XYZ file of C-alpha atoms in Angstrom:
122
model
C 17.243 19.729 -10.143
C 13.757 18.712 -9.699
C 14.035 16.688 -12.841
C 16.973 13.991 -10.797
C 14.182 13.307 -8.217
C 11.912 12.471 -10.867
C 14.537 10.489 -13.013
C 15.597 8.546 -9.367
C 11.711 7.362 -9.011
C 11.539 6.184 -12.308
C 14.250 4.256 -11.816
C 13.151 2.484 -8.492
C 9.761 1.879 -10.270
C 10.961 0.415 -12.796
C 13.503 -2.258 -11.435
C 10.247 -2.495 -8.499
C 8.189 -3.520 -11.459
C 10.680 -5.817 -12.711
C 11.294 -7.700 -9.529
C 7.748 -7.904 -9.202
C 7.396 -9.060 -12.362
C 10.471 -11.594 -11.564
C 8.706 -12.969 -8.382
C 5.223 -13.578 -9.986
C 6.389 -15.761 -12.516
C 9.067 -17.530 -10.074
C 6.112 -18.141 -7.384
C 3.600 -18.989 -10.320
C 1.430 -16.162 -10.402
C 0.539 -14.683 -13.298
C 0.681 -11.233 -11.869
C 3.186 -8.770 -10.544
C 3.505 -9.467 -6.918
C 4.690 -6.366 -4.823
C 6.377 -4.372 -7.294
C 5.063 -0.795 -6.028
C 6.482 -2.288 -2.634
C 10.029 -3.100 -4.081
C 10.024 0.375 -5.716
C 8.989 2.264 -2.918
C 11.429 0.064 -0.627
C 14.333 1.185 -3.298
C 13.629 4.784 -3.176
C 13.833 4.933 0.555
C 17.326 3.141 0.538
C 18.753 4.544 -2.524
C 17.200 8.321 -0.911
C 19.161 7.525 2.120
C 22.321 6.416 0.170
C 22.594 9.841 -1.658
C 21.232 11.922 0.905
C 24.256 10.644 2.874
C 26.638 10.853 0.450
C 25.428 14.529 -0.466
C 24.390 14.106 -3.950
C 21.092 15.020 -2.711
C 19.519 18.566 -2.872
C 16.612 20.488 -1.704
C 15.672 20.417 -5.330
C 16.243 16.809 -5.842
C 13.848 15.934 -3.078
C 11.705 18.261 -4.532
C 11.177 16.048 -7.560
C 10.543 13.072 -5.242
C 8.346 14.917 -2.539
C 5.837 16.011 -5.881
C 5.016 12.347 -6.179
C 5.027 11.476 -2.801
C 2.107 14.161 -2.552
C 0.279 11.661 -5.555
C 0.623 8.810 -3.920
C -2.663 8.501 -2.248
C -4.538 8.794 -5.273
C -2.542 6.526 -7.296
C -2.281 3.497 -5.136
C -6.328 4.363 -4.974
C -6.314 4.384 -8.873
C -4.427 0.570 -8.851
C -5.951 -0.631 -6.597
C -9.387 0.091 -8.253
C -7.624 -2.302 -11.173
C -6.968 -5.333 -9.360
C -9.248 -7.905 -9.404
C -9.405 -9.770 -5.912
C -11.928 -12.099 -6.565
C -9.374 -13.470 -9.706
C -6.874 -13.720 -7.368
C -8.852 -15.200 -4.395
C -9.781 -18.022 -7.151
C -5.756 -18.587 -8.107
C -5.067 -20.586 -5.478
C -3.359 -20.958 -2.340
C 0.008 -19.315 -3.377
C -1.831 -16.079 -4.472
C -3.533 -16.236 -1.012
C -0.045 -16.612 0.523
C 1.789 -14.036 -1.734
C -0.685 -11.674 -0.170
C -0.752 -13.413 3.880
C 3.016 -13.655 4.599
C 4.116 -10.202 3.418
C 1.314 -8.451 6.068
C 2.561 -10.935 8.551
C 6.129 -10.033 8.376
C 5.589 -6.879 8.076
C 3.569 -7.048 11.759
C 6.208 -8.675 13.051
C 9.016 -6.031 11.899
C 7.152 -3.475 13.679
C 8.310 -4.123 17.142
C 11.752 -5.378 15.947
C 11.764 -1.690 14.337
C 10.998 -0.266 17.258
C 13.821 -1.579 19.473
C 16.410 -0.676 16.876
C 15.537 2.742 16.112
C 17.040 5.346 18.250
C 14.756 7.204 20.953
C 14.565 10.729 20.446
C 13.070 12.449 23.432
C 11.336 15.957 22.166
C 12.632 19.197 23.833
């Protein structure tokens, strides 16, 4: 049911939220730092986890393929929130919470890369 897909992203946003929430005050920041990224990084694996188990449907995705189509939009929405100059102010740590993520993340991509399988086209 389209319903589960919408039930399963609730549920990664919410414990995303919550870890963000989590590292924020661990770190020192008085702000959620990467919760959207934790949720979205939860859906993929726990997507992959029932899609391979086969608890998950065409109609399932459905649910979860809705809000992937709103994405755009709402990340432009939050974003439009966020107050950089406030953070820019914060300190070095906010600085960093916002430097080492991007940096890692550039140098996952060839890493990535080398461990996915090549799939020629036909």
């Amino acid at each position: 049911m389209i319903i589960y897909g919408v039930a399963i992203l609730a549920f990664c946003y919410i414990i995303g939220q919550l870890i963000g929430e989590f590292l924020g005050k661990f770190i020192g920041v008085d702000a959620n730092v990467g919760g959207v990224g934790f949720a979205m990084l939860l859906l993929i694996f726990l997507s992959d986890w029932l899609h391979k188990k086969g608890y998950f449907d065409k109609s399932t995705e459905n649910g979860i393929l809705f809000w992937n189509q709103m994405y755009i939009p709402i990340i432009v929405a939050m974003s439009a929130i966020q107050n950089v100059k406030v953070a820019v102010s914060s300190g070095f740590i906010a600085i960093m919470a916002g430097i080492v993520p991007f940096v890692i993340c550039l140098l996952a991509i060839p890493l990535l890369a080398k461990l996915s399988k090549n799939t020629k086209p036909d």
